[in-house]
Tab-separated table of C-alpha atoms and ligand atoms in Angstrom:
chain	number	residue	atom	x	y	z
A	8	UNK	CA	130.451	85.464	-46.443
A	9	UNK	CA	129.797	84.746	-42.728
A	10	UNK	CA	131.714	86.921	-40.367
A	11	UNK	CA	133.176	84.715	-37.915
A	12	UNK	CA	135.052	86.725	-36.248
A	13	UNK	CA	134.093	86.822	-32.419
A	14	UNK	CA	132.437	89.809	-31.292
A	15	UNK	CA	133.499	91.992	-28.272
A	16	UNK	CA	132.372	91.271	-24.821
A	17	UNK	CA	129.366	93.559	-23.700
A	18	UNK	CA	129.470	93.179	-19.701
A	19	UNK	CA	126.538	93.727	-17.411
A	20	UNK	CA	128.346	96.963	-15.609
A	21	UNK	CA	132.078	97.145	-15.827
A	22	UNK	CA	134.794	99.292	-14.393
A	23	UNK	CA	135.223	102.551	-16.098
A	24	UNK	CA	138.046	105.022	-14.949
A	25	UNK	CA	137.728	108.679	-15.660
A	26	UNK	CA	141.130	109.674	-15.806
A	27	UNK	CA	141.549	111.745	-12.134
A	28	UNK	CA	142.338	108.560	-10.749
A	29	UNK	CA	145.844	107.738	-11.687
A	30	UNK	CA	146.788	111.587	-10.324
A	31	UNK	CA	145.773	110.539	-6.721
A	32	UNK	CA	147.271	107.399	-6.663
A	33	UNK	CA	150.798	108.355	-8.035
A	34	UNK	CA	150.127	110.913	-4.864
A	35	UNK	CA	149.770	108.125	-2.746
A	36	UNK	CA	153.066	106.560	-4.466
A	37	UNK	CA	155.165	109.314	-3.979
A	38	UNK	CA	154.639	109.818	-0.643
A	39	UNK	CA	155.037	106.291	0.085
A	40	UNK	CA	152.123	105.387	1.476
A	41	UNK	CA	151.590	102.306	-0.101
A	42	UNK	CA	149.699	101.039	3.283
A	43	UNK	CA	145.846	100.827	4.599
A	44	UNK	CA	145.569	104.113	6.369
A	45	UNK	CA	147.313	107.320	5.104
A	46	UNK	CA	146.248	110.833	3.528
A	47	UNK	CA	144.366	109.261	0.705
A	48	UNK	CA	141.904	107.381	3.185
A	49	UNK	CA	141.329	110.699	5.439
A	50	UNK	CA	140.502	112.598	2.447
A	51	UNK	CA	138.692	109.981	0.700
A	52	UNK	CA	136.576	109.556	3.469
A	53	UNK	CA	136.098	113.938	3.962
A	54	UNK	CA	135.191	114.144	0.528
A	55	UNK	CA	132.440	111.275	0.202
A	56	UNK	CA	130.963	112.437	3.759
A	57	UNK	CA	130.630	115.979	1.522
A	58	UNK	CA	129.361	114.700	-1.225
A	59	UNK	CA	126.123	112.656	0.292
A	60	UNK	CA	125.659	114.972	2.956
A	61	UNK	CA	126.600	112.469	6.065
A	62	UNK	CA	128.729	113.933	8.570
A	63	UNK	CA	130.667	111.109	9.406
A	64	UNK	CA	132.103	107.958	7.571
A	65	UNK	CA	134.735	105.217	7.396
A	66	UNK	CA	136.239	103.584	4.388
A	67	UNK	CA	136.253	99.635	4.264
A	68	UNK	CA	137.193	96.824	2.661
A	69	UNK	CA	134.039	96.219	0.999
A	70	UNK	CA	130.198	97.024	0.870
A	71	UNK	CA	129.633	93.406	3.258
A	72	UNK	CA	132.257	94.569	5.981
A	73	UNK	CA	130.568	97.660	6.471
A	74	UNK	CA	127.274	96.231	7.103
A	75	UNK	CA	129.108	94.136	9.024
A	76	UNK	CA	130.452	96.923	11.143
A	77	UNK	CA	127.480	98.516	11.317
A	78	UNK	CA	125.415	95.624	12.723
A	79	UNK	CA	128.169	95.262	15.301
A	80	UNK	CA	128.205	99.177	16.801
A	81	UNK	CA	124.013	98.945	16.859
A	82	UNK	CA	125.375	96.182	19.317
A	83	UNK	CA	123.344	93.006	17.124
A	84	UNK	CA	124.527	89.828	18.715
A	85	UNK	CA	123.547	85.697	18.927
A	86	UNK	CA	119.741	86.847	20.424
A	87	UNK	CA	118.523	89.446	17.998
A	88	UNK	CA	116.214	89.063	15.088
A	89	UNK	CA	117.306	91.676	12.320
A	90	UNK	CA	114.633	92.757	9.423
A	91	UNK	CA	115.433	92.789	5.526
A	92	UNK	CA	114.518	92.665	2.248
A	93	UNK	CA	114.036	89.902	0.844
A	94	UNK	CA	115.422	90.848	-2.747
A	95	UNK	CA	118.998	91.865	-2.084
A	96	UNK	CA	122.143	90.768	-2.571
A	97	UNK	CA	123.704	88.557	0.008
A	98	UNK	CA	126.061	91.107	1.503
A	99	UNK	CA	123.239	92.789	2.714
A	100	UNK	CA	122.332	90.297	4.665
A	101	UNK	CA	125.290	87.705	5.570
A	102	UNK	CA	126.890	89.797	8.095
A	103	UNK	CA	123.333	89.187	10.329
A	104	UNK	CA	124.673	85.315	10.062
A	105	UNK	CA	128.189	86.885	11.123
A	106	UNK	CA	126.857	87.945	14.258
A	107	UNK	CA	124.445	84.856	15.083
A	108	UNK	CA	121.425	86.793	14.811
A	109	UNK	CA	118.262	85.967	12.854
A	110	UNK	CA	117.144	87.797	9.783
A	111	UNK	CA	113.545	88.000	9.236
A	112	UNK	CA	112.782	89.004	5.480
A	113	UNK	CA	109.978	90.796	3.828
A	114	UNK	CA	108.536	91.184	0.495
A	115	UNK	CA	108.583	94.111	-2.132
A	116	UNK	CA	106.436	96.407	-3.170
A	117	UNK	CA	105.112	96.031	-6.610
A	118	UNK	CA	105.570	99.691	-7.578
A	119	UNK	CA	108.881	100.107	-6.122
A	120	UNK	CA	110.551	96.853	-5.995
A	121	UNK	CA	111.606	97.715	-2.388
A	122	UNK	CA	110.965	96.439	0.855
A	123	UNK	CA	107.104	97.031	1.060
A	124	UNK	CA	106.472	99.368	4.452
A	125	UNK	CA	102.775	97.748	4.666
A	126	UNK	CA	104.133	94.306	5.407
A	127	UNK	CA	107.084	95.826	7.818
A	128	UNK	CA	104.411	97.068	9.403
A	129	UNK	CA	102.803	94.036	10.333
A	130	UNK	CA	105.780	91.814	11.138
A	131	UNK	CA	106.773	94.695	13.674
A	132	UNK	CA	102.988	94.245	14.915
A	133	UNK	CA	103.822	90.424	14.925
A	134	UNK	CA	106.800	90.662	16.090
A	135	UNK	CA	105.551	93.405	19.260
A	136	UNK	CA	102.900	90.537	20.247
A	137	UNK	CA	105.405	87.830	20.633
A	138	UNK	CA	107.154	90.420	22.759
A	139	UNK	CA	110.304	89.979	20.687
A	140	UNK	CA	111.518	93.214	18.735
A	141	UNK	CA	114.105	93.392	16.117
A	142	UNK	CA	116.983	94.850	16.706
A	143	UNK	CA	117.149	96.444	13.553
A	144	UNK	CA	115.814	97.033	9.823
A	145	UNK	CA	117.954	96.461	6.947
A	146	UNK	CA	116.733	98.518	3.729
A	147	UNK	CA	118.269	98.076	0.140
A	148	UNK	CA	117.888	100.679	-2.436
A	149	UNK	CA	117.264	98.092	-5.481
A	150	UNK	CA	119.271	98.866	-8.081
A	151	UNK	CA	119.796	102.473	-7.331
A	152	UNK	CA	115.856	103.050	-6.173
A	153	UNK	CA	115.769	104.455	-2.813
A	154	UNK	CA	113.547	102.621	-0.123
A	155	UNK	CA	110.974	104.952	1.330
A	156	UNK	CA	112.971	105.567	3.766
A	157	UNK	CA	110.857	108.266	5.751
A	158	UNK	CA	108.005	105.824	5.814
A	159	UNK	CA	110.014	103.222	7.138
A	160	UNK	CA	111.811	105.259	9.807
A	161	UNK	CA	108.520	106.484	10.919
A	162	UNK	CA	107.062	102.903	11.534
A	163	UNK	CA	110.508	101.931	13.485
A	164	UNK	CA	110.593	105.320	15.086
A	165	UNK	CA	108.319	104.521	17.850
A	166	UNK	CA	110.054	101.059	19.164
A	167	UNK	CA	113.507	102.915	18.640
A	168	UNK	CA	114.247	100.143	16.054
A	169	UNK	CA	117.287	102.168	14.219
A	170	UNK	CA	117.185	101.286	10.144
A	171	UNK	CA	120.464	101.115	8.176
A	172	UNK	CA	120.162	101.179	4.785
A	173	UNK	CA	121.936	99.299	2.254
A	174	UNK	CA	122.728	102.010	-0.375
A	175	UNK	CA	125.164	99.866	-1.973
A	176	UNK	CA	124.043	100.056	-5.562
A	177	UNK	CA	122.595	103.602	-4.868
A	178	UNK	CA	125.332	106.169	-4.975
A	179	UNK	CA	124.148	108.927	-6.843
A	180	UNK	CA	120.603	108.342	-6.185
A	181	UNK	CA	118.398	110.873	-4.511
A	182	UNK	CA	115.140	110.410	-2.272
A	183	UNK	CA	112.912	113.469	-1.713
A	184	UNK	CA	115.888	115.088	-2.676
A	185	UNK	CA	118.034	113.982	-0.213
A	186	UNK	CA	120.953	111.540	-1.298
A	187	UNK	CA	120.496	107.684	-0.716
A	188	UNK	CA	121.217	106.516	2.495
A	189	UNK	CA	120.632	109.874	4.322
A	190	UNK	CA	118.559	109.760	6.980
A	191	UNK	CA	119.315	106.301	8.136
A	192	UNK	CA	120.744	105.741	11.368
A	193	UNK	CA	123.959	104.408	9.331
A	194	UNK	CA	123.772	103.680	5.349
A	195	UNK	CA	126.669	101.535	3.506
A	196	UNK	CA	128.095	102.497	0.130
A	197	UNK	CA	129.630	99.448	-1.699
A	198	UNK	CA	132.719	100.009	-4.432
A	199	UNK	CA	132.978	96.853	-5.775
A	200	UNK	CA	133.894	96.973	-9.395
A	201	UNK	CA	130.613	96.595	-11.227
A	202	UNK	CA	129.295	99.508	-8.884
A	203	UNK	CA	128.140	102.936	-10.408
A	204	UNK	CA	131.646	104.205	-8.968
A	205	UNK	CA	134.509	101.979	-7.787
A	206	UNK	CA	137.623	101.415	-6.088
A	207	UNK	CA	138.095	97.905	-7.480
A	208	UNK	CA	137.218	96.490	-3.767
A	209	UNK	CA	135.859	98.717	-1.298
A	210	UNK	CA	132.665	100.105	0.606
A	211	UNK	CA	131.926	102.701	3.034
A	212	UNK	CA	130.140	103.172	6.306
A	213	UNK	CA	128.545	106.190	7.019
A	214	UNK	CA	126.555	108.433	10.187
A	215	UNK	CA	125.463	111.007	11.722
A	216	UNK	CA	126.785	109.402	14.517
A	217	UNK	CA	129.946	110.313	15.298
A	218	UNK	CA	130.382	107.632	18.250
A	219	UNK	CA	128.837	104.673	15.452
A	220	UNK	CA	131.911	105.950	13.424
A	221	UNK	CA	134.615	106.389	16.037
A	222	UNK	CA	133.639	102.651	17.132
A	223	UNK	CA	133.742	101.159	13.536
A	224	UNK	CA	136.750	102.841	12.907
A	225	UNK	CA	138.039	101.455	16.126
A	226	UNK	CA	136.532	97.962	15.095
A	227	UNK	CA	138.142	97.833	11.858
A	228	UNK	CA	141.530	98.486	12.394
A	229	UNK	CA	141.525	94.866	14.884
A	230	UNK	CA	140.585	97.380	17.661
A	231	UNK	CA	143.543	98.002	19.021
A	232	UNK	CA	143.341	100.364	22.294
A	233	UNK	CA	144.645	103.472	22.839
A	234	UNK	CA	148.569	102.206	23.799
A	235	UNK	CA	151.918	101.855	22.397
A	236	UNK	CA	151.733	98.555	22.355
A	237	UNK	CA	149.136	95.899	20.872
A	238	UNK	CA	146.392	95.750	24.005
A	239	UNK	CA	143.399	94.307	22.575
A	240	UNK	CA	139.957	94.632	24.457
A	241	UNK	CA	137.830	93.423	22.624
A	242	UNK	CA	137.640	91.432	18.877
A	243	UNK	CA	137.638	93.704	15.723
A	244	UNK	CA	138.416	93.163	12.086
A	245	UNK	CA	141.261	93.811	9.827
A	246	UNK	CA	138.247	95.872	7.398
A	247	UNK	CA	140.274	99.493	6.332
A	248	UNK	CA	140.648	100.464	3.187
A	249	UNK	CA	144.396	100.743	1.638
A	250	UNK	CA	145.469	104.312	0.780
A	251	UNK	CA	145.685	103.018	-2.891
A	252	UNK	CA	142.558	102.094	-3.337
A	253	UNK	CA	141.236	105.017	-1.673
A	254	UNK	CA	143.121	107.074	-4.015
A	255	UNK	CA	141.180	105.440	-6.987
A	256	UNK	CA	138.009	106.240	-4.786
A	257	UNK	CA	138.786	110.269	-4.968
A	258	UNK	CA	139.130	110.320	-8.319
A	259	UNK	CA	136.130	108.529	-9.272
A	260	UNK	CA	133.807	110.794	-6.792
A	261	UNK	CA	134.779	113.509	-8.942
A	262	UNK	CA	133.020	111.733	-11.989
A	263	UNK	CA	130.106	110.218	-10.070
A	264	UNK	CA	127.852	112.899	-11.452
A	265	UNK	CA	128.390	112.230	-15.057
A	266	UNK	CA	128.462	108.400	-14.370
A	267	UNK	CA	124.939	108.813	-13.154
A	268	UNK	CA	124.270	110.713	-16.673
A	269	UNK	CA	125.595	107.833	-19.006
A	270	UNK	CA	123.458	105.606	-16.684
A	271	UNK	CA	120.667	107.568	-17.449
A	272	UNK	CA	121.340	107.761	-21.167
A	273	UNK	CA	121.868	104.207	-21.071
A	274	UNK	CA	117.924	103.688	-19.520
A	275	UNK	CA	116.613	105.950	-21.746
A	276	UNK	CA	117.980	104.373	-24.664
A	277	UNK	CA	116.440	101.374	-23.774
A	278	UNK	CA	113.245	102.276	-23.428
A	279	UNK	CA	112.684	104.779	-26.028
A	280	UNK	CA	113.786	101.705	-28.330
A	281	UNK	CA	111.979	98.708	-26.279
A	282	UNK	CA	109.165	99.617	-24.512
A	283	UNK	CA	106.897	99.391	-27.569
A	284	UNK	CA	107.351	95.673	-27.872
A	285	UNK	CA	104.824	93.439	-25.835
A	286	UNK	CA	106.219	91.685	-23.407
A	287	UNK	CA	108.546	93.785	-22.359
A	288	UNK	CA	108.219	96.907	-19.014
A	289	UNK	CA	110.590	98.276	-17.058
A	290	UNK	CA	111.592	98.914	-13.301
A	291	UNK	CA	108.705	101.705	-11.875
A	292	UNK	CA	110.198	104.782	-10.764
A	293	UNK	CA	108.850	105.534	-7.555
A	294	UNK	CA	107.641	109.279	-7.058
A	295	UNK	CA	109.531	110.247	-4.290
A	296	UNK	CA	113.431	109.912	-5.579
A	297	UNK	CA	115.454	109.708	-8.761
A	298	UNK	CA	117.664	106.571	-8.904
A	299	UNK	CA	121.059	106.196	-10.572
A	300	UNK	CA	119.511	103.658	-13.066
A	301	UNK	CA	123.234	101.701	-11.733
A	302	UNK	CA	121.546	99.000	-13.884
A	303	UNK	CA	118.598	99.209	-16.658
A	304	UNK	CA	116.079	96.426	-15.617
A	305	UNK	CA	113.023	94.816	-17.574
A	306	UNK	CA	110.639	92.558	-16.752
A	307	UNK	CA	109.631	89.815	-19.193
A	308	UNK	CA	106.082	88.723	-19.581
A	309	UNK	CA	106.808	85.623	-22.084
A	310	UNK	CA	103.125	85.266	-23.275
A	311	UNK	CA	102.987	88.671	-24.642
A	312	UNK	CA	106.705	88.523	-25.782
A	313	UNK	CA	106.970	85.237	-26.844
A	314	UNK	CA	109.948	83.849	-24.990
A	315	UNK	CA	110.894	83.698	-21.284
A	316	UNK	CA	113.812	85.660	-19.574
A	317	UNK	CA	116.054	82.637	-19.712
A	318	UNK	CA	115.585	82.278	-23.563
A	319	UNK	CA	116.829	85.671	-23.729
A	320	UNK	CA	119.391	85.647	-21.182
A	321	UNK	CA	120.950	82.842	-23.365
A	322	UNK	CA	120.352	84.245	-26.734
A	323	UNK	CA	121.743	87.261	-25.514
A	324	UNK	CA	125.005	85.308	-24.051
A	325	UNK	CA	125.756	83.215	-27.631
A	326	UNK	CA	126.042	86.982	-28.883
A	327	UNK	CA	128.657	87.704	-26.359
A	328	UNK	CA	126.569	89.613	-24.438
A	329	UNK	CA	126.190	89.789	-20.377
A	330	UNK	CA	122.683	90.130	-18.530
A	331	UNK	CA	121.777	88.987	-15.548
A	332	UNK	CA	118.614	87.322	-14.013
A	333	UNK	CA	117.499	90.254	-10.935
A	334	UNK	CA	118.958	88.636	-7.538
A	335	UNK	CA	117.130	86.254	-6.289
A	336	UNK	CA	115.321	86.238	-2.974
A	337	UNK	CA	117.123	85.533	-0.034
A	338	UNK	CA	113.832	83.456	1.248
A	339	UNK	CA	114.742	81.198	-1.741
A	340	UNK	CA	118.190	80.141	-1.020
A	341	UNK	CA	119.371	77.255	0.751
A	342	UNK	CA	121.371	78.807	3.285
A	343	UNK	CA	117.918	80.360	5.026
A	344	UNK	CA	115.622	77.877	4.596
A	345	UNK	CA	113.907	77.864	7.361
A	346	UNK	CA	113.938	81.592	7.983
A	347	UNK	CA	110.976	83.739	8.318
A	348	UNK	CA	109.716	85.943	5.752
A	349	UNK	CA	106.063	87.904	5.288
A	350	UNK	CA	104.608	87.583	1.944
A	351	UNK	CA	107.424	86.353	-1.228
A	352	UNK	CA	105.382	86.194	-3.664
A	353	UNK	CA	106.272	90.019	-5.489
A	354	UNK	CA	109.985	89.238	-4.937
A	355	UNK	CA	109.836	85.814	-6.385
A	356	UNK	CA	107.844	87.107	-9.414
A	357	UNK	CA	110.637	89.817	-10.151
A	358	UNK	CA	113.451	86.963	-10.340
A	359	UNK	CA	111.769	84.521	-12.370
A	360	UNK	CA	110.721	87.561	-14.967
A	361	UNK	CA	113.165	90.111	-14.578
A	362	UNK	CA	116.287	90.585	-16.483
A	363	UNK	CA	119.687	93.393	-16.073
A	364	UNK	CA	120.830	94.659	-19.175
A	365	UNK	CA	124.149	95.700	-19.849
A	366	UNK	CA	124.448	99.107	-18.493
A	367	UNK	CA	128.150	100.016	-18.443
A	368	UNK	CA	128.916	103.747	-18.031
A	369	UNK	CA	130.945	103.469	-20.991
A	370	UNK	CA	128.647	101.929	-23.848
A	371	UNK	CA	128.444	103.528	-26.933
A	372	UNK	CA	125.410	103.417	-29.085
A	373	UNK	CA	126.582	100.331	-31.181
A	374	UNK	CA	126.514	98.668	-28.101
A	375	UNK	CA	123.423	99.442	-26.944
A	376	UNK	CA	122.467	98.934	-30.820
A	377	UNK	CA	123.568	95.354	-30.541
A	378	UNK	CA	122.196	94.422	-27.166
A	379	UNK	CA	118.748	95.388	-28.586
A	380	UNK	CA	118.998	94.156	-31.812
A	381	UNK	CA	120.003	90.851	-30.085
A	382	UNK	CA	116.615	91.307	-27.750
A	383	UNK	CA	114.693	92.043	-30.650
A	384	UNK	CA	116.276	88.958	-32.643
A	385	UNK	CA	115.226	86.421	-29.740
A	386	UNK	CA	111.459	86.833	-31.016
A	387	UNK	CA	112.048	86.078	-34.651
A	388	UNK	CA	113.909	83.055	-33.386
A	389	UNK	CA	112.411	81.868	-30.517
A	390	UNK	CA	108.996	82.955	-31.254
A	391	UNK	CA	106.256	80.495	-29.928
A	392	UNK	CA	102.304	79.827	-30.071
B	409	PLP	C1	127.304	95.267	-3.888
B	409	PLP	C2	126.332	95.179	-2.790
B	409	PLP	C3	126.732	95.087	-1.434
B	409	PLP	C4	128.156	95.057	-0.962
B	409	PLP	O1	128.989	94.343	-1.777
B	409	PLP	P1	130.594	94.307	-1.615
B	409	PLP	O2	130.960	93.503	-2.817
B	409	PLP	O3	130.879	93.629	-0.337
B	409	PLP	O4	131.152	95.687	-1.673
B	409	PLP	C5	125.748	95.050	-0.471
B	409	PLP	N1	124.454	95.114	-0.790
B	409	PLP	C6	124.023	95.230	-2.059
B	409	PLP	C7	122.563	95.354	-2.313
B	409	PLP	C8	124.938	95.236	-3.112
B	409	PLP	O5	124.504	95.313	-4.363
């Protein structure tokens, strides 16, 4: 007899709670402060600073407003082109539109899938002859895969072009043993709830300069000055962090090592199990860092394989499964046409061929069982030529 039954929901990267949590927010109930600011923040904030190794940080509403933020105290405004990578996700880069600059994208690298430092190089050689620098570089660590970020600074380093780096998806990562985002002039941690670690809705900025903080801090509490009543000087944000969610936040920095484990067992699951099949590779490593493997990403070559990554995105859905095409380029969508961007062609390669897996922190092997017995059904099925 058929089993009809429907099967549980396998999700791309979902929530997972270690258990701390709960302690730190009945804390933050007993004490009453059930408001943005409070104990929970302050120690939130002390204890993620410790934890990457960056002196100084503030804790946000999300990932987008603390790019946001940070854009604003390097002082980007309405004249300023601002450099990115092209393959990001969108609050990497809509906060440039949020403060009427430009964004100028490049491509990636083949071998890391991050902003390639070859072609920054040249559009900061471009962009020197038109006599028109950027005001700033934008790197993403794709997918938990640090940027080479030493590289990078070195080629801004002599224009003083400062380089904040999107470590959103990259908590946990390392690059030459350093942890992501270290080394920038600011970095931004995201805790949305499909993130390695989360807070349901949150994101951090973080420095080693204490005046960036100080000012974002300022800035996202509707920068209200230094008086007992409301004077306002200048426009800010309503961006902090509640004391709840923060309390959530200290809890799950406690587990971020392990999560970065089960992400890792997750990866190597996958390719001990797919990698023999033609058709299918996986994101490159890049020599200088370890990545968090947040998600476990192939790319699909459907000549070898026999189907293309939508055929398997779909099969993979009518078995109640989530994956997810790799973002596509910001050069692509609507909302920049126009834009420039140097070279495309790597980026736009990895979306039309590259596919997320389910990588939740809290599979179990007959999950990861079923996701690739599902993958390795689509070629019986689909099978063509
Ligand atoms: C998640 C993410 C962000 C920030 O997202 P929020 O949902 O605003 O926290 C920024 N950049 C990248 C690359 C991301 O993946």
């Amino acid at each position: 007899m058929k089993d009809t039954s429907p099967k549980k929901r396998i999700y791309l990267s979902p929530p997972h709670m270690g258990g701390e949590e709960i302690k730190f927010v009945l804390e933050a109930f007993d004490s009453n402060y059930i408001a943005p600011l409070g104990p929970q923040v302050d120690a939130f904030e002390h204890e993620f600073s410790e934890k990457v190794g960056i002196a100084n940080s503030v804790a946000v509403s999300s990932g987008t407003a603390a790019m946001h933020l940070a854009l604003r105290c390097l002082g980007v405004g309405a004249a300023d082109e601002v450099i990115a990578s092209s393959l990001t996700f969108i609050g990497s880069v809509s906060p440039i539109i949020f403060q009427n600059a430009t964004p100028i994208f490049i491509d990636s690298d083949r071998s890391t899938w991050n902003m390639d430092p070859d072609l920054l190089e040249e559009e900061i050689a471009s962009c020197l002859k038109k006599g028109r620098l950027p005001k700033a570089v934008i790197t993403t660590d794709i997918y938990g895969q640090c940027a080479d970020l030493d590289r990078i600074r070195d080629i801004c380093a002599p224009y003083d072009i400062p380089v904040i780096s999107d470590s959103a998806e990259a908590l946990g990562s390392t690059y030459k043993g350093r942890s992501a985002g270290v080394g920038a002039k600011a970095a931004i941690y995201s805790f949305n709830g499909n993130k390695i670690i989360t807070t349901s809705g949150g994101g951090i900025l973080a420095s080693e300069d204490e005046l960036i903080i100080k000012y974002a801090r300022y800035l996202s509490q509707q920068a209200r000055d230094a008086t007992p009543h409301y004077e306002h000087s200048q426009i800010g944000y309503n961006y902090r962090m509640s004391n709840v969610l923060a309390a959530i936040g200290r809890g799950q920095l406690r587990i971020l090592d392990e999560r970065v484990r089960a992400k890792h067992r997750i990866f190597a699951y996958y390719k001990k199990v797919l990698s023999g099949i033609p058709g299918i590779e996986f994101m490159p490593e890049a020599p200088y860092g370890c990545s968090n493997r947040w998600l476990t990403v192939v790319l699909i070559t459907p000549e070898k394989f026999g189907a293309d990554r939508e055929e398997i995105r779909m099969f993979l859905e009518g078995d109640n499964i989530e994956s997810r095409p790799v973002w596509k380029p910001m050069h692509l969508q609507s909302i920049f046409k126009g834009c420039r961007v140097r070279g495309g062609s790597v980026c736009e390669y990895l979306f039309k061929h590259g596919l997320c897996l389910p990588s939740g922190s809290a599979m179990r092997t007959d999950d990861l069982e079923r996701v690739v017995h599902a993958i390795k059904k689509v070629g019986s099925v689909i099978r063509r030529g």
